[in-house]
Amino acid sequence: MVFSSFTFLIYFLPAFLLLYFLVPKDWRNAVIFAGSLVFYYYGVKDHPFYLILMLITTIVNHLAAKCMGRSSYRLRRLWLCLGMFWNIGCLFVFKYLDFLTTNLNRLLALIKVSIEIPCLNLVLPIGISFYTFQISSYLIDVYRKEIPPERSLLTLGTYLCMFPQLIAGPIVTYSQVRRQMRQRSHSSRNLEEGMREFTIGLSLKVLIANRVGGLWSQIGSIGYESISCPLAWLGIFSYSFQIYFDFYGYSLMAKGLGRMMGFTFPDNFDNPYLSCTMTEFWRRWHITLGSWFREYVYIPLGGNRKGLYRNLFLVWMLTGLWHGASWNFILWGLSICLIISVEKLGLRQIFNKIPVLGHLYMIFLIPLSWLLFAVTDLGQIKIYLMRLFPILGQTAGAVYSQDFFIYGKACFWPLLAALLCCTGLPRKLYEAKKYSFLMTFGLVILFWACVYCMYLGLDDPFLYYQF
């Protein structure tokens, strides 16, 4: 079930909110927990064990944290290791085991060893990367004595399974919502604010991300060998817009749903396409994931004080692998690491002093970095690069631009809207006139425009579901 679907908007959400506000306050966490299980089961109904897996993960971490709370230092470390072994072990088996097996088989074949290890071909459980990181942060924080162990299994289960951010983030640590799990404000103002944020996020997803994403899909159908240089650039820009508004839209919807229930979730984006450097970009993009790696990997390794470039390498290698078990994601993570390392040697200071140069640098670099992210086949990446830069290979006709006008014309208005929204100006206008009649009326129009597009079938799953 996705937020931008009739099943969610017409059936699930109204029924959930009605029940949520009808029951006494003490029962509302139970309603969230039960509703989240229904929401998740709808997405994994072909693999019902995945729902059980998430419940087992909740129980394992609840018991590990409780045992840590009453154990000596040595035993606390043992319980942490046992809990993390389960968390990371489940993620490894479902997400990385086949990748490792496939590459081991290639290596064995290369050295002429006639052994082939069978692959399990497991389907990746929806949201496992997100909820694994969330529950792991809880366990580590309990170990560090930054928060006490949660006594209620229901409360911990509500935190982990909460449907707004269960399957695609933002990654919310327990310390951020611990007090809100028991004491939070419910009001008509929160409900209204949440509905507004949800509508904005839905609009970004359905009216912008899906429309510009259609261009990228068309280019994939045509074949990278058959497109011109201008269309190749237009295509990778369209993907850059798609992935931003797809995930940003989802994050706003998640934040809006949380607000309806009285929760305050952290922001996940801060106008990243206005950045002057790649370092700044990754402070503004998927903020909660960056915070998680900084808090639980980068700083414990020594941060800036000890082994700076080694730590950057490890963090970005893990960031690439977190997004997917594929060589293109590893290559993507290492390329980001290389760019940020070069910026730290002095390039960042130049672009910060001369923002115009910084913006031009990022306009060129951002879509190139997303190419490694978007295309999983390394051979196809090479072909696409030769289309972007015809000088790299013999690509006769690569500069022929008629296809650029044909496909660009069809997506002109969504691309223009995407470009405008990247500046942050529409958001500033909204904040200035948020409660005016005209702005409220505009949100109503946007909502029904989204419904109409969904009715026509102009909707796609969220890109980050695959991670």
Coordinates of C-alpha atoms in Angstrom, one line a residue:
M1 CA 0.0 0.0 0.0
V2 CA 1.4 3.4 -1.0
F3 CA 0.3 6.8 0.2
S4 CA -0.5 7.9 -3.4
S5 CA -3.2 5.2 -3.9
F6 CA -6.9 5.0 -3.7
T7 CA -6.7 2.1 -1.2
F8 CA -4.8 4.3 1.2
L9 CA -6.6 7.6 0.6
I10 CA -10.2 6.3 0.5
Y11 CA -10.2 3.3 2.7
F12 CA -7.2 2.9 5.1
L13 CA -6.5 6.5 6.2
P14 CA -10.1 7.6 6.9
A15 CA -10.8 4.4 8.8
F16 CA -7.6 4.7 10.8
L17 CA -8.0 8.3 11.7
L18 CA -11.7 7.8 12.7
L19 CA -10.7 4.9 15.0
Y20 CA -7.7 6.7 16.3
F21 CA -9.6 9.8 17.5
L22 CA -12.6 7.8 18.8
V23 CA -10.7 5.6 21.3
P24 CA -9.3 7.0 24.6
K25 CA -5.9 8.5 24.6
D26 CA -4.3 5.5 26.4
W27 CA -5.4 3.2 23.5
R28 CA -4.0 5.3 20.7
N29 CA -0.6 3.7 20.6
A30 CA -2.4 0.3 20.2
V31 CA -4.4 1.7 17.3
I32 CA -1.2 2.9 15.6
F33 CA 0.5 -0.5 16.2
A34 CA -2.5 -2.4 14.9
G35 CA -3.0 -0.1 11.9
S36 CA 0.6 -0.3 11.0
L37 CA 0.6 -4.1 11.0
V38 CA -2.4 -4.0 8.7
F39 CA -0.6 -1.4 6.5
Y40 CA 2.5 -3.5 6.3
Y41 CA 0.7 -6.8 5.8
Y42 CA -1.0 -5.3 2.7
G43 CA 2.4 -4.7 1.2
V44 CA 3.8 -8.2 2.1
K45 CA 0.7 -10.3 1.8
D46 CA 2.4 -12.5 -0.7
H47 CA 5.2 -13.1 1.9
P48 CA 3.4 -13.0 5.3
F49 CA 6.5 -14.2 7.1
Y50 CA 8.0 -10.8 6.6
L51 CA 5.4 -9.4 9.0
I52 CA 6.4 -12.0 11.5
L53 CA 10.0 -11.2 10.9
M54 CA 9.4 -7.5 11.9
L55 CA 7.5 -8.6 15.0
I56 CA 10.3 -10.9 16.0
T57 CA 12.8 -8.1 15.5
T58 CA 10.8 -6.0 17.9
I59 CA 10.7 -8.7 20.5
V60 CA 14.4 -9.5 20.2
N61 CA 15.5 -5.9 20.6
H62 CA 13.0 -5.3 23.4
L63 CA 14.5 -8.3 25.4
A64 CA 18.1 -7.3 24.6
A65 CA 17.5 -3.7 25.8
K66 CA 15.8 -4.9 29.0
C67 CA 18.7 -7.3 29.7
M68 CA 21.2 -4.5 29.1
G69 CA 19.3 -2.3 31.6
R70 CA 20.0 -4.7 34.5
S71 CA 23.4 -6.1 33.4
S72 CA 27.1 -5.2 34.1
Y73 CA 29.2 -3.5 31.5
R74 CA 30.5 -6.8 30.1
L75 CA 27.1 -8.3 29.8
R76 CA 25.7 -5.1 28.4
R77 CA 28.1 -5.4 25.5
L78 CA 27.2 -9.1 25.0
W79 CA 23.5 -8.2 24.8
L80 CA 24.2 -5.4 22.4
C81 CA 26.2 -7.8 20.2
L82 CA 23.4 -10.4 20.2
G83 CA 20.8 -7.8 19.3
M84 CA 22.9 -6.3 16.6
F85 CA 23.7 -9.8 15.3
W86 CA 20.0 -10.4 14.8
N87 CA 19.4 -7.0 13.2
I88 CA 22.3 -6.9 10.8
G89 CA 22.1 -10.6 10.2
C90 CA 18.5 -10.4 8.9
L91 CA 19.4 -7.5 6.7
F92 CA 22.5 -9.3 5.4
V93 CA 20.6 -12.5 4.6
F94 CA 17.8 -10.9 2.7
K95 CA 19.7 -8.0 1.0
Y96 CA 23.3 -9.1 0.6
L97 CA 23.7 -12.8 0.7
D98 CA 22.8 -13.5 -2.9
F99 CA 25.0 -10.6 -4.0
L100 CA 27.9 -12.1 -2.1
T101 CA 27.1 -15.6 -3.4
T102 CA 26.9 -14.5 -7.0
N103 CA 30.3 -12.7 -6.9
L104 CA 31.9 -15.7 -5.1
N105 CA 30.6 -18.0 -7.9
R106 CA 32.2 -15.6 -10.5
L107 CA 35.5 -15.6 -8.6
L108 CA 35.4 -19.4 -8.4
A109 CA 34.7 -19.7 -12.1
L110 CA 37.5 -17.2 -12.9
I111 CA 40.0 -19.4 -11.1
K112 CA 38.5 -22.5 -12.7
V113 CA 37.1 -24.1 -9.5
S114 CA 34.1 -26.2 -10.4
I115 CA 32.0 -25.3 -7.4
E116 CA 28.8 -23.3 -7.6
I117 CA 27.1 -22.0 -4.4
P118 CA 23.3 -21.9 -4.8
C119 CA 21.6 -18.6 -4.4
L120 CA 18.5 -18.3 -2.2
N121 CA 16.8 -15.7 -4.5
L122 CA 15.0 -14.1 -1.5
V123 CA 12.6 -11.3 -2.1
L124 CA 13.7 -8.2 -0.1
P125 CA 11.2 -7.4 2.7
I126 CA 9.7 -3.9 2.2
G127 CA 11.4 -1.3 4.4
I128 CA 13.9 -3.7 6.1
S129 CA 16.8 -1.2 5.6
F130 CA 14.8 1.6 7.3
Y131 CA 13.4 -0.3 10.3
T132 CA 16.7 -2.1 10.9
F133 CA 18.5 1.2 11.2
Q134 CA 15.8 2.5 13.5
I135 CA 15.8 -0.4 15.9
S136 CA 19.6 -0.6 15.9
S137 CA 19.8 3.1 16.9
Y138 CA 17.5 2.3 19.8
L139 CA 19.6 -0.6 21.0
I140 CA 22.9 1.4 20.7
D141 CA 21.4 4.3 22.6
V142 CA 20.3 2.0 25.4
Y143 CA 23.8 0.6 25.5
R144 CA 25.3 4.0 25.7
K145 CA 22.8 4.9 28.5
E146 CA 21.5 7.8 26.5
I147 CA 17.9 6.5 27.0
P148 CA 16.5 3.9 29.4
P149 CA 15.2 0.6 28.0
E150 CA 11.5 0.9 27.0
R151 CA 9.5 -1.2 29.4
S152 CA 6.4 -1.6 27.2
L153 CA 6.7 -3.9 24.2
L154 CA 3.6 -2.2 22.7
T155 CA 5.3 1.2 22.9
L156 CA 8.5 -0.1 21.3
G157 CA 6.5 -1.9 18.6
T158 CA 4.5 1.2 17.9
Y159 CA 7.7 3.2 17.4
L160 CA 9.3 0.6 15.1
C161 CA 6.1 -0.2 13.1
M162 CA 4.6 3.2 12.8
F163 CA 3.3 3.2 9.2
P164 CA 4.1 6.8 8.1
Q165 CA 7.8 6.2 8.2
L166 CA 8.0 2.4 8.3
I167 CA 8.9 1.6 4.7
A168 CA 10.8 4.6 3.4
G169 CA 11.7 6.8 6.4
P170 CA 12.6 9.3 7.6
I171 CA 14.8 7.4 10.0
V172 CA 13.5 8.5 13.4
T173 CA 15.6 7.5 16.4
Y174 CA 13.7 6.5 19.6
S175 CA 15.3 9.4 21.6
Q176 CA 13.6 11.9 19.2
V177 CA 10.0 10.6 19.8
R178 CA 10.4 8.9 23.2
R179 CA 8.4 11.5 25.1
Q180 CA 5.9 11.8 22.3
M181 CA 5.1 8.1 22.5
R182 CA 3.3 8.8 25.8
Q183 CA 2.6 12.5 25.8
R184 CA 1.7 14.3 22.6
S185 CA -0.7 17.0 21.6
H186 CA -3.9 16.2 19.7
S187 CA -5.7 19.1 18.2
S188 CA -7.6 20.3 15.2
R189 CA -4.7 22.5 14.3
N190 CA -2.3 19.5 14.3
L191 CA -4.8 17.7 12.1
E192 CA -5.0 20.6 9.7
E193 CA -1.3 21.1 9.6
G194 CA -0.8 17.4 8.9
M195 CA -3.3 17.4 6.1
R196 CA -1.6 20.4 4.5
E197 CA 1.8 18.8 4.6
F198 CA 0.4 15.5 3.3
T199 CA -1.2 17.3 0.4
I200 CA 2.0 19.2 -0.6
G201 CA 3.9 15.9 -0.4
L202 CA 1.3 14.1 -2.5
S203 CA 1.4 16.9 -5.1
L204 CA 5.2 16.7 -5.4
K205 CA 5.0 12.9 -5.8
V206 CA 2.1 12.6 -8.3
L207 CA 2.2 15.9 -10.2
I208 CA 6.0 16.3 -10.5
A209 CA 7.9 13.1 -9.7
N210 CA 5.7 10.8 -11.7
R211 CA 5.5 13.1 -14.7
V212 CA 9.2 13.8 -15.1
G213 CA 9.9 10.2 -14.2
G214 CA 7.9 9.2 -17.3
L215 CA 10.6 10.7 -19.5
W216 CA 13.3 8.7 -17.8
S217 CA 11.2 5.5 -18.3
Q218 CA 10.8 6.4 -22.0
I219 CA 14.5 6.8 -22.5
G220 CA 15.0 3.4 -20.9
S221 CA 12.5 1.9 -23.3
I222 CA 14.1 3.5 -26.3
G223 CA 17.5 2.2 -25.3
Y224 CA 20.5 4.4 -24.4
E225 CA 22.2 3.5 -27.7
S226 CA 19.5 5.3 -29.6
I227 CA 19.2 8.7 -27.9
S228 CA 21.0 11.9 -28.7
C229 CA 23.3 13.8 -26.5
P230 CA 20.7 16.6 -25.7
L231 CA 18.1 13.9 -24.8
A232 CA 20.6 12.0 -22.6
W233 CA 21.2 15.2 -20.6
L234 CA 17.5 15.9 -20.4
G235 CA 16.9 12.3 -19.3
I236 CA 19.4 12.4 -16.5
F237 CA 18.1 15.8 -15.3
S238 CA 14.6 14.3 -15.3
Y239 CA 15.7 11.4 -13.1
S240 CA 17.4 13.9 -10.8
F241 CA 14.1 15.7 -10.4
Q242 CA 12.2 12.4 -10.1
I243 CA 14.2 10.9 -7.3
Y244 CA 14.2 14.2 -5.4
F245 CA 10.4 14.9 -5.5
D246 CA 9.6 11.3 -5.1
F247 CA 11.5 11.0 -1.8
Y248 CA 10.9 14.5 -0.7
G249 CA 7.2 14.1 -1.4
Y250 CA 7.1 10.9 0.6
S251 CA 9.0 12.5 3.5
L252 CA 6.5 15.4 3.6
M253 CA 3.5 12.9 3.5
A254 CA 5.1 10.9 6.4
K255 CA 5.7 14.1 8.4
G256 CA 2.1 15.2 7.7
L257 CA 0.7 11.9 8.8
G258 CA 2.8 12.0 12.0
R259 CA 1.5 15.5 12.7
M260 CA -2.1 14.3 12.4
M261 CA -1.3 11.9 15.2
G262 CA 0.6 14.5 17.3
F263 CA 4.1 13.5 16.4
T264 CA 6.9 15.8 15.2
F265 CA 9.2 14.0 12.8
P266 CA 12.5 15.5 11.7
D267 CA 13.0 17.2 8.4
N268 CA 14.6 15.0 5.8
F269 CA 15.4 17.5 3.1
D270 CA 16.6 21.2 3.0
N271 CA 16.6 22.4 -0.6
P272 CA 19.6 20.2 -1.5
Y273 CA 19.7 21.3 -5.1
L274 CA 20.7 24.8 -4.0
S275 CA 24.0 23.5 -2.6
C276 CA 27.4 24.8 -3.8
T277 CA 29.3 21.6 -3.0
M278 CA 28.7 17.9 -2.7
T279 CA 29.6 18.1 1.0
E280 CA 26.8 20.6 1.5
F281 CA 24.4 18.6 -0.7
W282 CA 24.7 15.5 1.5
R283 CA 24.0 17.6 4.6
R284 CA 20.8 18.7 3.0
W285 CA 19.7 15.4 1.3
H286 CA 18.2 12.5 3.3
I287 CA 19.2 14.2 6.4
T288 CA 18.1 11.5 8.8
L289 CA 20.2 8.8 7.0
G290 CA 23.3 11.1 7.1
S291 CA 22.7 11.8 10.8
W292 CA 22.5 8.0 11.4
F293 CA 25.8 7.3 9.8
R294 CA 27.4 10.2 11.4
E295 CA 26.2 9.3 14.9
Y296 CA 26.6 5.5 14.8
V297 CA 29.5 5.0 12.3
Y298 CA 31.5 8.1 11.5
I299 CA 32.0 9.5 15.0
P300 CA 32.6 6.2 16.7
L301 CA 35.4 5.5 14.1
G302 CA 37.1 8.8 15.1
G303 CA 35.3 11.3 12.9
N304 CA 37.5 14.2 11.8
R305 CA 40.0 13.6 14.6
K306 CA 41.4 10.2 13.6
G307 CA 41.6 8.7 10.2
L308 CA 39.4 11.2 8.4
Y309 CA 39.7 9.8 4.9
R310 CA 39.5 6.2 6.1
N311 CA 36.3 7.0 7.9
L312 CA 34.8 8.8 4.9
F313 CA 35.7 5.8 2.8
L314 CA 34.0 3.4 5.2
V315 CA 30.9 5.5 5.6
W316 CA 30.3 6.0 1.9
M317 CA 31.1 2.4 1.1
L318 CA 28.4 1.5 3.6
T319 CA 26.0 4.2 2.3
G320 CA 26.3 2.8 -1.2
L321 CA 25.7 -0.8 0.1
W322 CA 22.8 0.4 2.2
H323 CA 21.0 1.6 -1.0
G324 CA 21.4 -1.7 -2.8
A325 CA 23.4 -4.9 -3.2
S326 CA 24.9 -4.0 -6.6
W327 CA 28.2 -2.8 -7.9
N328 CA 26.8 0.4 -9.3
F329 CA 25.8 1.5 -5.7
I330 CA 29.3 0.7 -4.4
L331 CA 30.7 2.7 -7.3
W332 CA 28.3 5.5 -6.6
G333 CA 29.2 5.6 -2.9
L334 CA 33.0 5.6 -3.7
S335 CA 32.5 8.4 -6.3
I336 CA 30.8 10.6 -3.7
C337 CA 33.5 9.8 -1.2
L338 CA 36.2 10.8 -3.8
I339 CA 34.4 14.1 -4.6
I340 CA 33.9 15.0 -0.9
S341 CA 37.6 14.2 -0.2
V342 CA 38.8 16.5 -3.0
E343 CA 36.5 19.2 -1.7
K344 CA 38.0 18.9 1.8
L345 CA 41.4 19.6 0.3
G346 CA 40.4 23.2 -0.6
L347 CA 37.8 23.1 -3.4
R348 CA 34.9 23.5 -1.0
Q349 CA 36.3 26.9 0.3
I350 CA 36.6 28.2 -3.3
F351 CA 33.0 27.3 -4.2
N352 CA 31.7 28.7 -0.9
K353 CA 33.4 32.0 -1.6
I354 CA 32.2 32.1 -5.2
P355 CA 28.6 30.6 -5.0
V356 CA 28.0 31.1 -8.7
L357 CA 30.9 28.7 -9.5
G358 CA 29.6 26.3 -6.9
H359 CA 26.1 26.2 -8.4
L360 CA 27.5 25.6 -11.9
Y361 CA 29.7 22.9 -10.5
M362 CA 26.7 21.2 -8.8
I363 CA 24.4 21.6 -11.8
F364 CA 26.9 19.5 -13.8
L365 CA 27.9 17.1 -11.0
I366 CA 24.5 16.1 -9.4
P367 CA 23.0 14.5 -12.5
L368 CA 26.3 12.6 -13.2
S369 CA 26.3 11.2 -9.7
W370 CA 22.7 10.1 -10.1
L371 CA 23.5 8.2 -13.3
L372 CA 25.6 5.8 -11.2
F373 CA 22.6 5.5 -8.9
A374 CA 19.9 5.0 -11.5
V375 CA 21.5 2.5 -13.9
T376 CA 22.5 -0.8 -12.3
D377 CA 24.3 -2.3 -15.3
L378 CA 27.9 -1.0 -15.6
G379 CA 28.0 -1.6 -19.3
Q380 CA 24.8 0.6 -19.7
I381 CA 26.4 3.3 -17.6
K382 CA 29.3 3.4 -20.0
I383 CA 26.9 3.7 -23.0
Y384 CA 25.0 6.5 -21.3
L385 CA 28.2 8.4 -20.5
M386 CA 29.2 8.2 -24.2
R387 CA 25.8 9.7 -25.1
L388 CA 26.3 12.5 -22.5
F389 CA 29.9 13.0 -23.9
P390 CA 30.0 11.9 -27.5
I391 CA 33.7 12.7 -27.6
L392 CA 34.3 9.6 -25.3
G393 CA 33.4 7.2 -28.1
Q394 CA 32.2 6.6 -31.6
T395 CA 28.6 7.6 -31.2
A396 CA 27.5 8.7 -34.7
G397 CA 24.4 10.8 -34.6
A398 CA 24.8 11.4 -30.9
V399 CA 24.3 15.1 -31.2
Y400 CA 21.2 14.8 -33.4
S401 CA 18.6 16.7 -31.3
Q402 CA 15.2 16.1 -32.9
D403 CA 14.3 13.5 -30.2
F404 CA 15.2 16.2 -27.6
F405 CA 12.4 18.5 -28.8
I406 CA 9.9 15.6 -29.2
Y407 CA 10.3 14.3 -25.7
G408 CA 11.1 17.6 -24.1
K409 CA 8.0 19.2 -25.4
A410 CA 5.8 16.5 -23.7
C411 CA 7.4 17.1 -20.3
F412 CA 8.0 20.9 -20.5
W413 CA 5.6 22.0 -17.8
P414 CA 6.4 19.3 -15.2
L415 CA 10.1 20.0 -15.8
L416 CA 9.6 23.7 -15.3
A417 CA 7.5 23.1 -12.2
A418 CA 10.3 20.8 -10.9
L419 CA 13.0 23.4 -11.5
L420 CA 10.9 26.1 -9.8
C421 CA 10.2 24.0 -6.7
C422 CA 13.9 23.1 -6.4
T423 CA 14.6 26.8 -5.6
G424 CA 12.5 26.7 -2.5
L425 CA 10.5 29.8 -3.6
P426 CA 7.1 28.0 -3.7
R427 CA 7.6 26.8 -0.1
K428 CA 8.5 30.3 1.1
L429 CA 5.4 31.7 -0.6
Y430 CA 3.3 28.9 1.1
E431 CA 4.7 29.7 4.5
A432 CA 4.0 33.4 4.1
K433 CA 0.4 32.9 3.0
K434 CA -0.3 29.5 4.6
Y435 CA -3.6 30.3 6.2
S436 CA -5.0 32.6 3.4
F437 CA -8.2 31.5 1.6
L438 CA -6.3 31.5 -1.7
M439 CA -3.6 29.2 -0.4
T440 CA -6.1 26.8 1.2
F441 CA -8.1 26.7 -2.0
G442 CA -5.0 26.0 -4.0
L443 CA -4.2 23.0 -1.8
V444 CA -7.7 21.7 -2.4
I445 CA -7.2 22.0 -6.1
L446 CA -3.8 20.3 -5.9
F447 CA -5.3 17.4 -3.9
W448 CA -8.1 16.8 -6.5
A449 CA -5.6 17.1 -9.3
C450 CA -3.6 14.3 -7.7
V451 CA -6.7 12.2 -7.3
Y452 CA -7.6 12.7 -11.0
C453 CA -4.0 11.7 -12.1
M454 CA -4.3 8.6 -9.8
Y455 CA -7.6 7.8 -11.4
L456 CA -6.0 8.0 -14.8
G457 CA -3.4 5.6 -13.6
L458 CA -0.6 8.1 -13.7
D459 CA 1.1 6.9 -10.6
D460 CA 4.2 4.9 -9.8
P461 CA 5.6 3.2 -6.7
F462 CA 8.0 5.2 -4.6
L463 CA 11.6 4.8 -5.7
Y464 CA 12.9 4.3 -2.2
Y465 CA 10.7 1.3 -1.6
Q466 CA 13.4 -0.8 -3.3
F467 CA 16.0 0.1 -0.7

